[in-house]
Coordinates of C-alpha atoms and ligand atoms in Angstrom, one line a residue:
M74 CA 44.9 15.0 37.0
R75 CA 45.6 11.5 37.5
V76 CA 43.4 9.3 35.3
G77 CA 43.1 5.6 35.6
V78 CA 42.1 3.6 33.3
L79 CA 40.2 0.1 33.8
G80 CA 41.4 -1.5 30.6
G81 CA 44.1 -0.9 28.5
G82 CA 42.8 -1.6 24.8
Q83 CA 42.0 1.1 21.9
L84 CA 39.1 2.7 23.9
A85 CA 41.7 3.5 26.5
R86 CA 43.9 4.4 24.2
M87 CA 42.0 7.0 22.3
L88 CA 40.9 8.3 25.9
A89 CA 44.0 9.4 26.5
L90 CA 45.3 10.2 23.1
E91 CA 42.3 13.2 23.9
G92 CA 42.8 13.3 27.7
I93 CA 46.7 14.3 27.3
P94 CA 46.7 17.5 25.7
L95 CA 43.9 18.4 28.4
G96 CA 46.6 18.1 31.1
H97 CA 45.9 14.3 32.4
R98 CA 48.4 11.9 33.1
F99 CA 47.4 8.2 32.6
T100 CA 47.3 4.9 34.6
F101 CA 45.9 1.4 32.8
L102 CA 45.2 -1.7 35.1
E103 CA 45.7 -4.3 32.0
P104 CA 46.4 -7.9 32.5
A105 CA 47.6 -8.3 28.5
P106 CA 50.7 -7.7 27.6
D107 CA 52.1 -4.5 25.0
P108 CA 48.0 -3.2 25.4
P109 CA 47.1 -0.2 22.6
A110 CA 47.2 2.1 25.6
G111 CA 50.6 0.7 26.9
A112 CA 52.8 4.0 25.2
L113 CA 50.4 6.4 26.7
G114 CA 51.1 5.9 30.4
R115 CA 51.6 3.9 33.1
V116 CA 50.6 0.3 32.6
V117 CA 49.6 -1.9 36.4
D118 CA 50.3 -5.5 34.7
T119 CA 47.8 -7.3 36.8
A120 CA 43.9 -8.8 37.1
Y121 CA 40.9 -6.9 37.3
D122 CA 40.4 -8.8 40.8
D123 CA 44.0 -8.2 41.8
P124 CA 44.3 -6.7 45.0
A125 CA 47.9 -5.3 44.8
G126 CA 47.1 -3.8 41.8
L127 CA 43.9 -2.4 42.3
A128 CA 45.8 -1.1 45.2
R129 CA 48.4 0.4 42.9
I130 CA 46.0 1.9 40.3
A131 CA 43.9 3.5 43.1
A132 CA 47.3 5.5 44.7
A133 CA 48.3 6.3 41.1
S134 CA 44.5 8.2 40.2
D135 CA 42.5 10.9 41.1
V136 CA 39.4 9.2 39.2
V137 CA 39.3 5.9 37.6
T138 CA 37.0 5.2 34.8
Y139 CA 36.8 2.4 32.5
E140 CA 36.8 1.1 28.9
F141 CA 34.6 -1.9 29.1
E142 CA 31.9 -2.8 31.1
N143 CA 32.5 -6.4 32.9
V144 CA 34.8 -4.9 35.5
P145 CA 34.4 -7.4 38.7
A146 CA 31.9 -5.4 40.7
S147 CA 34.2 -6.4 43.6
S148 CA 36.6 -4.5 42.2
A149 CA 34.6 -1.5 41.5
A150 CA 33.7 -1.5 44.9
Y151 CA 37.2 -1.3 46.2
L152 CA 37.8 1.4 44.1
A153 CA 34.8 3.5 44.6
A154 CA 35.3 3.4 48.1
R155 CA 38.4 4.9 47.8
L156 CA 37.8 7.4 44.8
P157 CA 35.6 8.7 42.2
V158 CA 34.8 5.7 39.8
L159 CA 32.8 7.5 36.8
P160 CA 30.9 6.3 35.4
P161 CA 29.2 5.1 38.5
P162 CA 29.6 1.5 39.5
P163 CA 25.6 1.2 39.0
A164 CA 26.2 1.6 35.4
L165 CA 28.2 -0.8 35.0
E166 CA 25.7 -3.7 36.9
A167 CA 23.3 -2.4 34.9
T168 CA 25.1 -3.2 31.6
Q169 CA 26.9 -6.9 32.9
D170 CA 23.3 -8.8 32.4
R171 CA 21.0 -8.3 29.4
L172 CA 18.2 -9.6 31.8
A173 CA 18.5 -6.6 34.0
E174 CA 19.5 -3.7 30.9
K175 CA 16.1 -4.8 29.3
R176 CA 14.2 -5.1 32.6
L177 CA 15.8 -1.1 33.1
F178 CA 14.5 0.2 30.0
R179 CA 11.4 -1.5 30.9
E180 CA 11.0 0.1 34.0
L181 CA 11.6 3.6 32.2
A182 CA 9.4 2.8 29.6
I183 CA 12.5 2.5 27.0
P184 CA 10.6 0.7 24.1
T185 CA 12.1 -2.9 23.6
A186 CA 11.6 -6.2 21.4
P187 CA 9.2 -8.5 23.7
F188 CA 12.1 -10.4 26.0
H189 CA 11.6 -13.5 28.8
R190 CA 14.8 -15.1 30.5
V191 CA 15.6 -18.4 29.9
D192 CA 17.2 -20.4 32.5
T193 CA 15.9 -23.8 32.1
P194 CA 15.1 -25.6 29.0
D195 CA 11.5 -25.5 30.9
D196 CA 11.3 -22.0 30.6
L197 CA 12.1 -21.7 26.4
D198 CA 8.1 -22.7 25.4
A199 CA 6.8 -19.4 27.8
A200 CA 10.2 -17.3 26.6
L201 CA 9.4 -18.4 22.8
A202 CA 5.1 -17.2 23.6
V203 CA 6.5 -13.8 24.6
A204 CA 9.4 -13.4 22.0
G205 CA 7.9 -15.2 18.5
L206 CA 9.9 -16.5 16.1
P207 CA 12.0 -16.1 15.2
A208 CA 14.1 -15.3 17.8
V209 CA 17.6 -14.5 19.4
L210 CA 19.0 -16.1 22.3
K211 CA 21.6 -14.8 23.7
T212 CA 23.6 -15.5 26.8
R213 CA 23.1 -13.0 29.8
R214 CA 26.9 -12.1 30.5
F215 CA 30.1 -11.5 28.7
G216 CA 28.7 -11.5 24.7
Y217 CA 30.2 -8.9 22.5
D218 CA 30.6 -8.2 19.0
G219 CA 27.5 -10.7 18.4
K220 CA 29.2 -14.1 20.3
G221 CA 26.9 -15.7 22.8
Q222 CA 24.2 -15.5 20.5
A223 CA 21.7 -17.7 17.9
V224 CA 19.0 -16.0 16.1
V225 CA 16.7 -19.6 16.2
R226 CA 13.3 -20.2 13.7
S227 CA 11.8 -22.7 15.7
A228 CA 11.3 -24.9 18.9
E229 CA 13.7 -27.3 18.1
E230 CA 16.2 -24.7 16.8
A231 CA 16.1 -22.5 20.0
A232 CA 16.9 -26.4 22.3
A233 CA 20.2 -26.6 20.4
A234 CA 21.0 -23.0 20.3
M235 CA 20.0 -23.8 24.3
A236 CA 22.4 -26.7 24.4
A237 CA 25.5 -24.8 22.8
L238 CA 25.2 -21.9 24.7
G239 CA 24.8 -23.2 27.9
P240 CA 22.0 -21.4 30.8
G241 CA 21.6 -18.2 32.0
L242 CA 19.7 -16.5 28.8
I243 CA 17.2 -14.3 27.3
A244 CA 15.2 -14.8 24.4
E245 CA 14.2 -11.9 22.5
R246 CA 12.0 -11.1 19.1
F247 CA 14.2 -10.6 16.2
V248 CA 13.3 -7.2 15.1
E249 CA 12.9 -6.7 11.2
F250 CA 14.3 -3.2 12.1
S251 CA 14.1 -0.3 8.9
R252 CA 18.5 0.8 10.1
E253 CA 20.5 0.4 13.7
L254 CA 21.1 3.8 15.1
S255 CA 22.9 4.4 18.3
V256 CA 22.9 7.8 20.4
L257 CA 25.9 8.8 22.4
G258 CA 24.7 11.4 25.5
V259 CA 27.7 12.5 27.6
G260 CA 27.0 13.6 31.2
A261 CA 29.1 16.3 33.6
R262 CA 29.2 16.0 37.5
D263 CA 27.3 18.8 37.7
G264 CA 24.3 17.4 35.6
S265 CA 25.1 18.8 32.5
R266 CA 24.5 16.9 29.5
V267 CA 25.6 17.0 25.9
F268 CA 23.8 14.8 22.9
Y269 CA 26.1 13.6 19.9
P270 CA 24.0 13.2 16.4
L271 CA 22.7 10.0 15.6
T272 CA 25.1 7.7 14.2
E273 CA 23.6 5.0 11.7
N274 CA 25.7 1.3 12.0
H275 CA 26.3 -1.2 9.6
H276 CA 27.5 -5.1 11.0
R277 CA 28.4 -8.1 9.4
E278 CA 28.4 -10.9 11.4
G279 CA 27.5 -8.9 14.5
I280 CA 30.2 -7.1 14.0
L281 CA 30.5 -3.2 13.8
R282 CA 31.8 -2.7 10.2
V283 CA 30.3 0.9 9.0
S284 CA 29.4 4.2 10.5
H285 CA 27.2 6.6 9.6
G286 CA 27.5 10.0 11.7
P287 CA 25.2 11.6 11.7
A288 CA 23.5 8.8 10.7
P289 CA 21.7 10.6 7.1
G290 CA 17.9 11.8 6.9
V291 CA 16.9 12.0 11.1
T292 CA 14.2 14.3 12.2
P293 CA 14.6 16.5 15.0
E294 CA 11.5 14.6 16.6
L295 CA 14.1 11.4 16.3
Q296 CA 17.1 13.0 17.4
A297 CA 14.4 14.0 20.6
R298 CA 13.2 11.0 20.6
A299 CA 16.6 9.3 21.3
E300 CA 18.0 12.1 24.0
R301 CA 15.2 11.3 25.8
L302 CA 15.7 7.9 26.2
A303 CA 19.4 8.3 27.2
T304 CA 18.4 11.2 29.7
G305 CA 15.9 8.7 31.5
I306 CA 18.8 6.3 32.1
M307 CA 21.2 8.9 32.4
D308 CA 19.0 10.8 35.1
R309 CA 18.2 7.2 36.6
L310 CA 21.7 6.4 37.1
G311 CA 23.0 9.9 38.1
Y312 CA 25.4 8.9 35.1
V313 CA 29.0 10.5 34.4
G314 CA 30.5 10.3 31.2
V315 CA 29.7 9.0 28.0
L316 CA 26.7 6.3 27.4
A317 CA 25.6 4.5 24.1
I318 CA 22.7 3.2 23.6
E319 CA 22.5 0.3 20.3
L320 CA 18.6 1.1 18.9
F321 CA 16.7 -0.4 16.1
Q322 CA 14.5 2.0 14.2
V323 CA 11.5 0.6 13.5
G324 CA 9.1 3.1 11.1
D325 CA 9.4 6.0 13.2
D326 CA 9.7 3.8 16.3
L327 CA 13.4 3.4 18.5
L328 CA 14.1 0.0 20.4
A329 CA 16.4 -0.5 22.2
N330 CA 18.4 -2.9 22.1
E331 CA 21.4 -2.8 24.5
M332 CA 23.8 0.2 26.2
A333 CA 27.7 0.5 26.8
P334 CA 28.7 2.7 30.2
R335 CA 31.5 3.8 28.0
V336 CA 32.8 5.1 24.7
H337 CA 31.7 3.4 22.0
N338 CA 32.8 1.9 18.5
S339 CA 29.9 4.3 17.0
G340 CA 31.4 7.3 18.2
H341 CA 34.6 6.6 16.4
W342 CA 33.8 9.3 13.6
T343 CA 33.7 11.9 16.5
L344 CA 37.2 12.0 16.5
D345 CA 37.3 13.7 13.0
G346 CA 33.8 14.4 11.8
A347 CA 32.9 16.7 15.2
T348 CA 34.7 19.5 16.7
V349 CA 35.0 17.6 20.0
S350 CA 35.1 13.7 20.5
Q351 CA 33.7 11.0 22.3
F352 CA 36.5 10.5 23.9
E353 CA 37.8 14.3 24.9
N354 CA 34.4 14.5 26.1
H355 CA 34.3 11.4 28.3
I356 CA 37.5 12.4 29.8
R357 CA 36.0 16.2 30.9
A358 CA 33.2 14.2 32.1
V359 CA 35.2 12.5 34.7
T360 CA 37.3 14.9 35.7
G361 CA 35.0 17.6 35.9
L362 CA 36.0 20.3 33.1
P363 CA 32.7 21.6 31.8
L364 CA 31.8 19.5 28.6
A365 CA 32.0 21.0 25.0
P366 CA 29.2 20.9 22.9
P367 CA 30.1 19.0 19.3
R368 CA 29.2 20.2 16.3
V369 CA 29.2 18.5 13.0
P370 CA 30.7 20.5 10.4
G371 CA 29.3 18.3 7.4
P372 CA 29.2 14.2 7.1
A373 CA 31.5 11.5 8.1
A374 CA 32.3 7.9 8.4
M375 CA 33.7 5.5 9.8
V376 CA 35.7 1.7 8.4
N377 CA 36.7 -1.0 11.2
I378 CA 39.9 -2.6 10.3
I379 CA 39.2 -6.1 11.3
G380 CA 41.5 -9.5 11.3
E381 CA 44.3 -8.2 8.7
L382 CA 46.1 -4.8 8.8
P383 CA 46.0 -2.2 5.6
D384 CA 49.3 -0.8 3.9
P385 CA 49.2 2.3 5.4
A386 CA 50.3 4.8 2.6
A387 CA 47.4 2.9 0.6
I388 CA 45.2 4.8 3.3
S389 CA 47.2 8.2 3.6
A390 CA 47.4 7.9 0.0
L391 CA 43.6 9.2 0.2
P392 CA 43.1 12.8 1.0
F393 CA 39.4 12.3 3.2
A394 CA 40.2 9.5 4.7
H395 CA 42.0 9.3 8.5
L396 CA 43.9 6.6 9.6
H397 CA 43.5 5.1 13.5
L398 CA 45.8 2.3 14.2
Y399 CA 45.8 0.9 18.1
G400 CA 49.0 -1.1 17.5
K401 CA 47.4 -4.1 17.7
S402 CA 49.1 -7.3 16.1
P403 CA 46.5 -8.8 13.4
R404 CA 44.1 -12.2 14.1
P405 CA 40.7 -12.8 12.5
G406 CA 37.8 -11.1 14.1
R407 CA 40.3 -8.3 16.1
K408 CA 39.2 -4.7 15.3
L409 CA 42.9 -3.4 14.7
G410 CA 41.8 0.3 13.5
H411 CA 39.9 2.1 11.8
V412 CA 39.5 4.7 9.2
N413 CA 37.5 8.1 9.8
I414 CA 36.0 9.6 6.1
T415 CA 34.9 12.7 6.0
G416 CA 33.7 14.8 2.8
R417 CA 31.3 17.6 1.9
D418 CA 28.8 16.1 1.4
A419 CA 26.9 12.3 1.3
D420 CA 28.3 11.5 -2.4
E421 CA 31.7 12.4 -1.1
V422 CA 31.5 10.4 1.6
A423 CA 30.0 7.3 0.4
E424 CA 32.7 7.2 -2.7
G425 CA 35.6 7.7 0.4
I426 CA 34.1 4.6 2.0
A427 CA 33.6 2.2 -1.2
R428 CA 37.5 3.5 -2.3
V429 CA 38.1 3.2 1.3
C430 CA 37.3 -0.1 1.8
A431 CA 38.9 -1.2 -1.7
A432 CA 42.1 -0.5 0.0
L433 CA 41.5 -2.7 2.8
P434 CA 42.3 -6.7 2.4
R435 CA 39.5 -8.7 2.5
Ligands
AMP786 P1 24.0 -7.0 20.5 O1 25.4 -7.9 21.0 O2 22.6 -7.2 21.0 O3 24.5 -5.8 20.0 O4 23.9 -7.8 18.8 C1 24.9 -7.9 17.7 C2 24.1 -7.8 16.4 O5 23.1 -8.3 16.4 C3 23.0 -6.2 16.3 O6 23.7 -4.8 16.4 C4 22.1 -6.6 15.6 O7 22.8 -6.4 14.1 C5 21.7 -8.1 15.6 N1 20.5 -8.3 16.5 C6 21.0 -8.4 18.1 N2 19.8 -8.3 18.3 C7 18.6 -8.6 17.9 C8 17.7 -8.2 17.6 N3 16.9 -9.0 18.9 N4 16.7 -9.1 16.2 C9 17.4 -8.3 14.9 N5 18.7 -8.5 15.2 C10 19.5 -8.5 16.2

């Protein structure tokens, strides 16, 4: 099948790396020069809302998917009128606006931190009354990797953050979580579903640094709870493809932070730590193949490579480490690749993480 991908970054690259062996061919819509996915298919190098570019990717594809959620609604609508766009465009709308996303969670009885919209300075008092202090102010649209958000500890700090971030915000309670988890579900065109074991995620400066897959110490009840939350959303949206939901664990409770209608950085460990990766299952889903239930033979972890490239020989010399580079040039804060670590037990994986971190430039 001919698969079109909106975006040509590392997620598109890994989708193609896993989709090509299934017999598929790829075309990417990506305006940036020399994209990570470029070696793996044709690139249509126009803006995401360029009518000629959209017409070209529509003509070159049997199904279109995407690697980021900020696809212009008009582009998704244009494509959806011509061929299947999966996950379905309503999933884009639900995830492009943090307020809409939180309201969807609330409608589906999915627990979240208390939140309130902040459109004008006059909304701040009401918002802080709901969220309490400390609170997190976030831009409703186009925030990623911790950008467009601020933790505030007083009304004065909140007013200053609002002035800096601009209007169109959401305020939420600062959650004292015991850890961050994510659940990855996959929906097939025929309605069948598979789930990956919960992943534990560690962020610094808003950027994911390390994931442990499966998250240690997850009870079957906690796993089932996470899967129920994801199922509620997938049912509502008629979901096809990988859905990732970022969660805060507080005691035995799970609060939904945000979701992504695509493959997710917290699922990169599945390339080496599971019998079938999130990328392969996403491609299976959108192309109408049966899903493969993932089995996870042992503990694994992922360490992101951020800002500076390591010496590939130093990482490759570690027998438990699997290097994945994205073909990007270094820039501070930029995700350039990741290293997956597999081991027989948690101690071996912990030692592997330490040795990989020691081999990465810091
Ligand atoms: P986000 O862009 O919403 O995924 O936020 C990035 C990171 O900021 C999260 O992974 C958390 O580590 C932290 N964070 C976001 N929202 C909150 C919150 N309400 N309470 C505590 N930490 C948060």
